[in-house]
PDB file of C-alpha atoms in Angstrom:
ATOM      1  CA  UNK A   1       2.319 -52.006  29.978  1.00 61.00           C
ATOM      2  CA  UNK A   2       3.373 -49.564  26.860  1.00 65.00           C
ATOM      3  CA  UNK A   3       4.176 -45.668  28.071  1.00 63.00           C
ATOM      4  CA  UNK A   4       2.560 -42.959  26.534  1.00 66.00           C
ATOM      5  CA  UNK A   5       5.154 -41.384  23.865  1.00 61.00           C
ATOM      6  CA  UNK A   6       5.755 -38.020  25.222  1.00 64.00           C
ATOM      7  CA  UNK A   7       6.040 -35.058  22.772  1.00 70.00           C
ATOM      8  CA  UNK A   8       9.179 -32.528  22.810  1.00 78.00           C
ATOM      9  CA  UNK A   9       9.037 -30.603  26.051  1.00 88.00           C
ATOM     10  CA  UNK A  10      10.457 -27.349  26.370  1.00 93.00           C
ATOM     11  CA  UNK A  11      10.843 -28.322  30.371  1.00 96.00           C
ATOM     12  CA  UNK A  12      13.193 -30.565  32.105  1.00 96.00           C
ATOM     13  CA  UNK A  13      11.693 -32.776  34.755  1.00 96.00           C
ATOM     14  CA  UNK A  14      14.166 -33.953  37.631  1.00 96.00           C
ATOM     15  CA  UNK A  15      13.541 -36.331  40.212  1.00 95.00           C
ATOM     16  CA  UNK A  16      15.043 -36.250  43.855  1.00 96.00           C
ATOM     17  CA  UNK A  17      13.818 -39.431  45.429  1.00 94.00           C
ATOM     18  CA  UNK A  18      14.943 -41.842  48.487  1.00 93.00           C
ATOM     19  CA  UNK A  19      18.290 -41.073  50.268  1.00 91.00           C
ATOM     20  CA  UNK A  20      20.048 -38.519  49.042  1.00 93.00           C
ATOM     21  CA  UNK A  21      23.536 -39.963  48.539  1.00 90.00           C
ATOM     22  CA  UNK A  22      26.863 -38.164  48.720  1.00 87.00           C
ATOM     23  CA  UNK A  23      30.478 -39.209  49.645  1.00 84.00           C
ATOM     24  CA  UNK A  24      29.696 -42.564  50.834  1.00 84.00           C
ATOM     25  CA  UNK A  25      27.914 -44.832  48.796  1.00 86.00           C
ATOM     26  CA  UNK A  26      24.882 -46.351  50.538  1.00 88.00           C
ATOM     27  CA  UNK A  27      23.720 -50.054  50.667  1.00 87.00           C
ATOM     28  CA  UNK A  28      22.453 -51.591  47.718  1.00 88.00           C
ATOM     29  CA  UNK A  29      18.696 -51.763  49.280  1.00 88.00           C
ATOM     30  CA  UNK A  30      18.746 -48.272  49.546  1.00 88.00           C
ATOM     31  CA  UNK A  31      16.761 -46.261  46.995  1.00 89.00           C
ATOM     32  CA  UNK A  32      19.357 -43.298  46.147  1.00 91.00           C
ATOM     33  CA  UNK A  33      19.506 -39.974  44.423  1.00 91.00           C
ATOM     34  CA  UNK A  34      23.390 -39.679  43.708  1.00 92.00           C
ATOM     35  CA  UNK A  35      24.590 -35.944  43.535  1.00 88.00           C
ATOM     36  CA  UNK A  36      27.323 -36.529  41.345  1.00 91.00           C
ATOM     37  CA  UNK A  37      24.538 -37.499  38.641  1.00 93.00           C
ATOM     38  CA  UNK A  38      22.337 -34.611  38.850  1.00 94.00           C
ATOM     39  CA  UNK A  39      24.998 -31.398  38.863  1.00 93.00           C
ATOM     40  CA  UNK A  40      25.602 -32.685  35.109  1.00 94.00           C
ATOM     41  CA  UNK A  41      21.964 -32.857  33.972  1.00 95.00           C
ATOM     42  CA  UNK A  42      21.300 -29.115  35.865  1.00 96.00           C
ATOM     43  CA  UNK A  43      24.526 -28.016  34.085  1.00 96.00           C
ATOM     44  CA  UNK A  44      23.173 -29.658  30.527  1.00 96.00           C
ATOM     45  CA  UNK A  45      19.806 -28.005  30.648  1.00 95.00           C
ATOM     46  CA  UNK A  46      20.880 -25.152  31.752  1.00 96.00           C
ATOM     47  CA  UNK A  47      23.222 -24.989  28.918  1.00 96.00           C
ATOM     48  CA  UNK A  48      20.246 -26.682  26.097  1.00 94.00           C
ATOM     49  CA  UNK A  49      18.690 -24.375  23.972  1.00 93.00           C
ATOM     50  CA  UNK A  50      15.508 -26.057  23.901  1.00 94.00           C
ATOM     51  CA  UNK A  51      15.046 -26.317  27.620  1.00 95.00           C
ATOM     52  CA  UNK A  52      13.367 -23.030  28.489  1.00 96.00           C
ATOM     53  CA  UNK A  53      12.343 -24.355  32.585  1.00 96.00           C
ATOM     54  CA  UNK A  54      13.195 -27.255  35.023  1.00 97.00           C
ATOM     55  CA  UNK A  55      10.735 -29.170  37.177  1.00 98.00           C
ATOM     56  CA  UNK A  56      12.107 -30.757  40.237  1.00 97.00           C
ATOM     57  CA  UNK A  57      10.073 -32.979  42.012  1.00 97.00           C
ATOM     58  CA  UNK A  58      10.958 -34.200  45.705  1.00 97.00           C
ATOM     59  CA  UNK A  59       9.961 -37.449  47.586  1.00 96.00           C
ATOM     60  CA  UNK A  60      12.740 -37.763  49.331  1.00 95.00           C
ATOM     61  CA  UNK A  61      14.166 -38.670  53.233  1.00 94.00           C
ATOM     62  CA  UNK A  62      16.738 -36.275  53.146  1.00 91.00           C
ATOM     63  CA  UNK A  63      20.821 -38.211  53.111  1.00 91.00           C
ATOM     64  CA  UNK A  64      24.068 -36.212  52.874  1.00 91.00           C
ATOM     65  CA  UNK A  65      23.658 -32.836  54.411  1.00 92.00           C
ATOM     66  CA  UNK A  66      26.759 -31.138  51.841  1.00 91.00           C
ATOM     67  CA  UNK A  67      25.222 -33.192  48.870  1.00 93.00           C
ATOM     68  CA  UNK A  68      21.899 -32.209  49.421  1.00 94.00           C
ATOM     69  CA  UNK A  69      23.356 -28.395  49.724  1.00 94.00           C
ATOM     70  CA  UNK A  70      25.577 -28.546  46.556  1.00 94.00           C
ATOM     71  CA  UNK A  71      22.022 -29.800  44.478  1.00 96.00           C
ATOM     72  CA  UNK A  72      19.712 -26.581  46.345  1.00 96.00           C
ATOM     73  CA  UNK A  73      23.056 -23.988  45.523  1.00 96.00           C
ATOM     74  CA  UNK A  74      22.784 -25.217  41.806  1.00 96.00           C
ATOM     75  CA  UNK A  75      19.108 -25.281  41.733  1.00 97.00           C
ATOM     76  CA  UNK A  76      19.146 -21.551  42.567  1.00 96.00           C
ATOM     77  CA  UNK A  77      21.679 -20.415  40.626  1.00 96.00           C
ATOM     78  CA  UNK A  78      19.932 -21.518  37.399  1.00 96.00           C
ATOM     79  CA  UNK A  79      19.128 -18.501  34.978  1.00 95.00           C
ATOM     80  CA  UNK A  80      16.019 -20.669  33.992  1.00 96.00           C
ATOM     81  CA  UNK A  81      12.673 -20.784  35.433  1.00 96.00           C
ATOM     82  CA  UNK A  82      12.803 -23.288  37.941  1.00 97.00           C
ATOM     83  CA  UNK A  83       9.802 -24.864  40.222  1.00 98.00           C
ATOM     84  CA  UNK A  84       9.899 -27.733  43.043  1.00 98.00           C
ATOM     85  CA  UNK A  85       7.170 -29.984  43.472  1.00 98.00           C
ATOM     86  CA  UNK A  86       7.032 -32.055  47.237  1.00 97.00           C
ATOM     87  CA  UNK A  87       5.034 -34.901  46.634  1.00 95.00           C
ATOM     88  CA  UNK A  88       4.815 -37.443  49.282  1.00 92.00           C
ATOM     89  CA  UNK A  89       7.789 -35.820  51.447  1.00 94.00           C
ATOM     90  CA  UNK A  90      10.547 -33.098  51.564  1.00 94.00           C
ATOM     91  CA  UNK A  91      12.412 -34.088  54.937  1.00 95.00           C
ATOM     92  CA  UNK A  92      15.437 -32.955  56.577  1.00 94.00           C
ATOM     93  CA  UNK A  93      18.263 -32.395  53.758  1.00 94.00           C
ATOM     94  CA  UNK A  94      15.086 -32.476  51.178  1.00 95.00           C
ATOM     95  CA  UNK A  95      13.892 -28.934  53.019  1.00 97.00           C
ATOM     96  CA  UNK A  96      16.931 -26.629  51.491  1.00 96.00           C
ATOM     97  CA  UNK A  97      16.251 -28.468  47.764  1.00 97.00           C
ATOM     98  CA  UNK A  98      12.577 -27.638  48.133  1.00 97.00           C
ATOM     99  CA  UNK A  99      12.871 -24.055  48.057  1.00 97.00           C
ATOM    100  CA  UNK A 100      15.798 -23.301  46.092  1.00 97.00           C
ATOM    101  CA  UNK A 101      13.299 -22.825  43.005  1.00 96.00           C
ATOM    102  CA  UNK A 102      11.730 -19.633  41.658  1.00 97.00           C
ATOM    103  CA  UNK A 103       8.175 -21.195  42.729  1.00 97.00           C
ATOM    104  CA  UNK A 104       7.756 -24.232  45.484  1.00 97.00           C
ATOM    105  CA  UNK A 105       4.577 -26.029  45.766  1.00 98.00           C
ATOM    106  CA  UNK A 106       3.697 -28.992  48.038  1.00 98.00           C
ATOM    107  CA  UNK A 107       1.454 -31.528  47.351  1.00 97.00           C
ATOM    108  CA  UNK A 108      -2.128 -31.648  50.627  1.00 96.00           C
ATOM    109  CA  UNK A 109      -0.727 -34.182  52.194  1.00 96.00           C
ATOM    110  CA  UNK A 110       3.201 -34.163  51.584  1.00 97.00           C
ATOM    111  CA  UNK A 111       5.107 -33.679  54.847  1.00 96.00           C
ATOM    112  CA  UNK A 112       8.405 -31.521  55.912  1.00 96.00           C
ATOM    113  CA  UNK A 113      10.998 -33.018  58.788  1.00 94.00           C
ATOM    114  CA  UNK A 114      12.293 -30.229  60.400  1.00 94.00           C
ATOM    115  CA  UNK A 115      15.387 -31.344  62.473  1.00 92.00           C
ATOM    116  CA  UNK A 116      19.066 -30.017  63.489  1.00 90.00           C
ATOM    117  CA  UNK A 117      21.864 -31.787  61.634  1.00 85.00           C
ATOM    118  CA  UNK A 118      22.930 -35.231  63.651  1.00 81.00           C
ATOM    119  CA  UNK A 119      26.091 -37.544  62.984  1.00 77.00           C
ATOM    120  CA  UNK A 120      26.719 -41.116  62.915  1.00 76.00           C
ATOM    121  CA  UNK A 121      29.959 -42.616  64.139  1.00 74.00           C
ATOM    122  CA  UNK A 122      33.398 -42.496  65.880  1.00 75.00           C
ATOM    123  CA  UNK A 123      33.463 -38.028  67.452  1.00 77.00           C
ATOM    124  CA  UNK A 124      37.356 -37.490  67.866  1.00 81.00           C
ATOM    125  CA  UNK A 125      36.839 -34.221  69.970  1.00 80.00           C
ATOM    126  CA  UNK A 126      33.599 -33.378  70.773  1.00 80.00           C
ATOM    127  CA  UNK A 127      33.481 -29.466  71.294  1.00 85.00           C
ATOM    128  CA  UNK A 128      35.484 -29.167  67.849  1.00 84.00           C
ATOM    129  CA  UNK A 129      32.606 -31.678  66.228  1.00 83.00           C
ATOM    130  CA  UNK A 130      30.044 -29.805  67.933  1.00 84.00           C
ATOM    131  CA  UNK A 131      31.098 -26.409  66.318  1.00 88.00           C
ATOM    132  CA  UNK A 132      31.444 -27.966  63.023  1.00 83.00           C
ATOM    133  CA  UNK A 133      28.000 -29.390  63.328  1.00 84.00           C
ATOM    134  CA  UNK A 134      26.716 -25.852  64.826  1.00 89.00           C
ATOM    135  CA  UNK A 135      28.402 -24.021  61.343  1.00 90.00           C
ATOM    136  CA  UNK A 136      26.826 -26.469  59.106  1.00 89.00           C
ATOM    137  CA  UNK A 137      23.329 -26.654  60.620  1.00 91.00           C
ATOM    138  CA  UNK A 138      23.768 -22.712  60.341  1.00 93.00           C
ATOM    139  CA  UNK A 139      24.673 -23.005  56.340  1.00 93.00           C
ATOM    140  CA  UNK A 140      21.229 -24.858  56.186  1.00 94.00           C
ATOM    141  CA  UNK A 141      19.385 -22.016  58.136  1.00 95.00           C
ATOM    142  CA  UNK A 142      20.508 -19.369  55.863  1.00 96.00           C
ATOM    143  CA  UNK A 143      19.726 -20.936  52.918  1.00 96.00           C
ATOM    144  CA  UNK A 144      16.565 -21.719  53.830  1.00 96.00           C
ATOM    145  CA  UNK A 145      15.336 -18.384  55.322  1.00 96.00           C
ATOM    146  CA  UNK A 146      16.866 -16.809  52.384  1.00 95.00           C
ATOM    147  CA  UNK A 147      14.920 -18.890  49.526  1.00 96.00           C
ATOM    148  CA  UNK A 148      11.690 -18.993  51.388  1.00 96.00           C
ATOM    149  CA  UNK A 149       9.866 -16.915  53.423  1.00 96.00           C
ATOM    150  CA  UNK A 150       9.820 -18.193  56.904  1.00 95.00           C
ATOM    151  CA  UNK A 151      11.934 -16.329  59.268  1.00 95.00           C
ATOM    152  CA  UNK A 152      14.663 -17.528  60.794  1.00 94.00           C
ATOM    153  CA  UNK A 153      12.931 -17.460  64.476  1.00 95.00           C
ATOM    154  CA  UNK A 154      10.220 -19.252  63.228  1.00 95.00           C
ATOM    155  CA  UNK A 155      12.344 -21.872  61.314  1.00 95.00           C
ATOM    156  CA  UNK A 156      14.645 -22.431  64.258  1.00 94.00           C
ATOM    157  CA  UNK A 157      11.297 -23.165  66.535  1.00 94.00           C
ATOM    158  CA  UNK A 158      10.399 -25.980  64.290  1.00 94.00           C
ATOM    159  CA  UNK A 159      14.064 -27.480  63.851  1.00 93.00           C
ATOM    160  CA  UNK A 160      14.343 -27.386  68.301  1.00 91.00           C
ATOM    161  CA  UNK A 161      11.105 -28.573  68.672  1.00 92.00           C
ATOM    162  CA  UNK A 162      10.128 -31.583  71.401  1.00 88.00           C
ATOM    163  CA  UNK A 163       7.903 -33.866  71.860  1.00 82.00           C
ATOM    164  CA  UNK A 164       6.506 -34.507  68.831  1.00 84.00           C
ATOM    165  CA  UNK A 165       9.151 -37.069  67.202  1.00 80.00           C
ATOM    166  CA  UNK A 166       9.517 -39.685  69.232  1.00 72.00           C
ATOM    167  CA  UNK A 167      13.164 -40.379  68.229  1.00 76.00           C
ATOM    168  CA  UNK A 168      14.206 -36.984  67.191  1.00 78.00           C
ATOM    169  CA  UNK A 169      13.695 -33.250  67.961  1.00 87.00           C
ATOM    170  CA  UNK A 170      12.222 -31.202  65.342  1.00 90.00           C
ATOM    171  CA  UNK A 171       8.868 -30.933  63.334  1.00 92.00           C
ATOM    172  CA  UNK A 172       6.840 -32.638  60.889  1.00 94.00           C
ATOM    173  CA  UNK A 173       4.542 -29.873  58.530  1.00 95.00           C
ATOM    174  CA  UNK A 174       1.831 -30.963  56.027  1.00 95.00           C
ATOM    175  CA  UNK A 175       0.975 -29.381  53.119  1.00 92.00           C
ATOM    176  CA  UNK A 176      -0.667 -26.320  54.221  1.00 95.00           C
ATOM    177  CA  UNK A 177       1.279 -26.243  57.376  1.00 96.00           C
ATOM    178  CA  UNK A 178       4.595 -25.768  55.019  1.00 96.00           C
ATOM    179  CA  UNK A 179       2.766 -22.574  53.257  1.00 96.00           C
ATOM    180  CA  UNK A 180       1.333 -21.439  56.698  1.00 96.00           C
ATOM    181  CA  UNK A 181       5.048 -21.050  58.428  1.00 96.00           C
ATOM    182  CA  UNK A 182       6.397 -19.475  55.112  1.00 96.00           C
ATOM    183  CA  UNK A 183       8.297 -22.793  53.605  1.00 96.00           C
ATOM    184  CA  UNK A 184       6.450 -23.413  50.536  1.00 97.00           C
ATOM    185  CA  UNK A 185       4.587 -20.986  48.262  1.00 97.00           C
ATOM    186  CA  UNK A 186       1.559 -23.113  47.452  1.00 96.00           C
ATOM    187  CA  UNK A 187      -0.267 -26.151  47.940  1.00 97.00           C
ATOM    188  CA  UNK A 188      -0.504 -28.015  44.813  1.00 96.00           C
ATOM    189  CA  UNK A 189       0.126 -30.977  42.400  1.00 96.00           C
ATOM    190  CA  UNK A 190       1.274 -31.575  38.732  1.00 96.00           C
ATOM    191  CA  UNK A 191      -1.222 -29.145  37.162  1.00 96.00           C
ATOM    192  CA  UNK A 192      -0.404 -26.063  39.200  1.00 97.00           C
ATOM    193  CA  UNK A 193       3.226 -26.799  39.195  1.00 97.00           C
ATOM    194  CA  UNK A 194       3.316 -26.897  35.389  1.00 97.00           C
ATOM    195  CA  UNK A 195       1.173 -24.007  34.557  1.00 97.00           C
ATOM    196  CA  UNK A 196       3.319 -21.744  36.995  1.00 97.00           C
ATOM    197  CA  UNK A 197       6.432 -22.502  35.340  1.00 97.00           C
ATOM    198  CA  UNK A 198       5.097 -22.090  31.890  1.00 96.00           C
ATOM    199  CA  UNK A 199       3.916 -18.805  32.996  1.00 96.00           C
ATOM    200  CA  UNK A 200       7.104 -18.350  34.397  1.00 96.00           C
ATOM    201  CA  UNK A 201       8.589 -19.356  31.220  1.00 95.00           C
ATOM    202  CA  UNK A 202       6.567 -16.760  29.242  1.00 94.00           C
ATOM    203  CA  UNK A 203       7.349 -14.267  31.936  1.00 92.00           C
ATOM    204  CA  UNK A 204      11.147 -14.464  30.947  1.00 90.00           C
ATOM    205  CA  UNK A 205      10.520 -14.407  27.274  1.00 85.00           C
ATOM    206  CA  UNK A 206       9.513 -10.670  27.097  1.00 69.00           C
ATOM    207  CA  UNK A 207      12.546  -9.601  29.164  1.00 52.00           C
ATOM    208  CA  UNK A 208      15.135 -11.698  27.240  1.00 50.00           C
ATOM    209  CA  UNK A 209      13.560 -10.273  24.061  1.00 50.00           C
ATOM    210  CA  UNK A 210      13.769  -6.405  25.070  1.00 49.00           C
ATOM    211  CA  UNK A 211      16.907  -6.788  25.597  1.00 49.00           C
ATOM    212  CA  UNK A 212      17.856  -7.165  21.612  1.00 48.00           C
ATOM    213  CA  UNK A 213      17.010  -3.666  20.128  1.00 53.00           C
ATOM    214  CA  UNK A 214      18.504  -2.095  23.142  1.00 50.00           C
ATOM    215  CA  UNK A 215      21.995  -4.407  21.820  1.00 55.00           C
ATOM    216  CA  UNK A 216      21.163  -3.669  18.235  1.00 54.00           C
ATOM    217  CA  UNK A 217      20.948   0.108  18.846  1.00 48.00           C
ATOM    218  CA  UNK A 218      23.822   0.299  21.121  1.00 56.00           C
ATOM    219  CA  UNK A 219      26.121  -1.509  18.381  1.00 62.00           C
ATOM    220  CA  UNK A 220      24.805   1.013  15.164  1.00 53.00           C
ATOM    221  CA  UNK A 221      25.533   4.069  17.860  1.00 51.00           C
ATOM    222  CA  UNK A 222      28.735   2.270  18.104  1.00 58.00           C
ATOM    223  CA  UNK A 223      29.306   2.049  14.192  1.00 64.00           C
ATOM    224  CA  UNK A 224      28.130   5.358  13.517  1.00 54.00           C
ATOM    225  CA  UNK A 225      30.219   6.510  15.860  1.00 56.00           C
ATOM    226  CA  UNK A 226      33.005   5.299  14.350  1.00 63.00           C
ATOM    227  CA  UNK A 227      32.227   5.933  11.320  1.00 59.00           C
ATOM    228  CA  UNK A 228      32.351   9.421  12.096  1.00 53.00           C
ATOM    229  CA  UNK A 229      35.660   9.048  13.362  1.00 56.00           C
ATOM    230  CA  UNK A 230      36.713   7.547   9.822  1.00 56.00           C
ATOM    231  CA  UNK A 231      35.427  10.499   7.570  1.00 53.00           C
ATOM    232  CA  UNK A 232      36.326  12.943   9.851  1.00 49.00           C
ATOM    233  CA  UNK A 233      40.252  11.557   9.549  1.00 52.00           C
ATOM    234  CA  UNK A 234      39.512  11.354   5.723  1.00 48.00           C
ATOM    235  CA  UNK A 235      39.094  14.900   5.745  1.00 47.00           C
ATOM    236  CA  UNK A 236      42.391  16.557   7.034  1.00 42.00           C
ATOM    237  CA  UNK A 237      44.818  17.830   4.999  1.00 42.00           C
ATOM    238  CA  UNK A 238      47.849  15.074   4.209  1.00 40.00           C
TER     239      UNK A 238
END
């Protein structure tokens, strides 16, 4: 089946799918999003003059709770119009990445796990792991109350929450659900996702744009200025 040949885009469209992997590789089965590839395509289209907004769409089970971090941190730090799309699912780690855009939107009937940070393996010292475990569960917290607008309460309610997993404690949100408690923005798909960040994208043009004459003017002041400074020199007596 031949592909459509896509014209030049002016956005770059990133993918976070399957297991999010980070310092241990995962089994081959696995479908994986590595971290380690993704920090150097944010950092290249952040960099591209051509690339004027980035798309990030999400389908993803969560994986590595620091990987998954490092990709949301870099996500919001972009100077660029960003916007993340949940289609299918956003869970666990997949939460912080989802709102670390300008603009989040979630597809009617994506989902949201909601659940506190768990460990596999060998626990040398348990009340030492547990405080480590309590600090980073707190990292994802703040980052998400602080990119979204769910409060902290609220968001803590849904990670604690019983009975409703049968294997796990937390919460499972669809769709409007997600933009009910604060998480997401907007329900929406493709469409809705690209015209926001091409309005975002025009948004940012005007502002980048004013800032020139207010340069230009400050560097002839400048020149002037000096100038000034020049003939006025010129001028005394030897």
């Amino acid at each position: 089946m031949s592909v459509p040949a896509a014209d030049p885009s002016n956005i770059f469209c990133m993918t976070i799918i399957g297991q999010v992997e980070g310092h241990m590789v995962l089994p081959p089965q696995n479908k994986t999003t590595k971290y380690e590839h993704l920090i150097p395509q944010l950092v290249a289209a952040e960099q591209s003059n051509k690339i004027e907004g980035i798309l990030i769409v999400l389908n993803t089970v969560g994986g590595d709770v620091e990987a998954g971090l490092a990709i949301a941190e870099m996500i919001s730090s972009l100077s660029k119009p960003s916007v993340t799309l949940v289609l299918g699912g956003g869970h666990s780690i997949g939460v912080p990445i989802a709102v670390a855009g300008n603009r989040s939107f979630i597809a009617e009937t994506a989902t949201m796990t909601i659940h506190p940070i768990r460990m596999n393996g060998l626990v040398i010292g348990v009340p030492q792991t547990f405080e480590y475990l309590e600090k980073m569960q707190e990292r994802v917290v703040r980052f998400v109350t602080s990119h979204s607008k769910v409060k902290e309460e609220t968001f803590k309610q849904l990670m604690f929450k019983t009975g409703e997993l049968t294997r796990d404690i937390g919460t499972t949100v669809i769709g409007e659900d997600a933009v009910k408690h604060g998480l997401i923005d907007e329900v929406g798909g493709l469409g809705q996702a690209l015209r926001e960040l091409n309005r975002l994208i025009q948004a940012a043009k005007p502002a980048a744009s004013s800032t020139l004459p207010i340069a230009a003017a400050e560097s002839a002041i400048m020149e002037a200025s000096r100038a000034a400074d020049i003939g006025a020199g010129g001028g005394l007596p030897q």
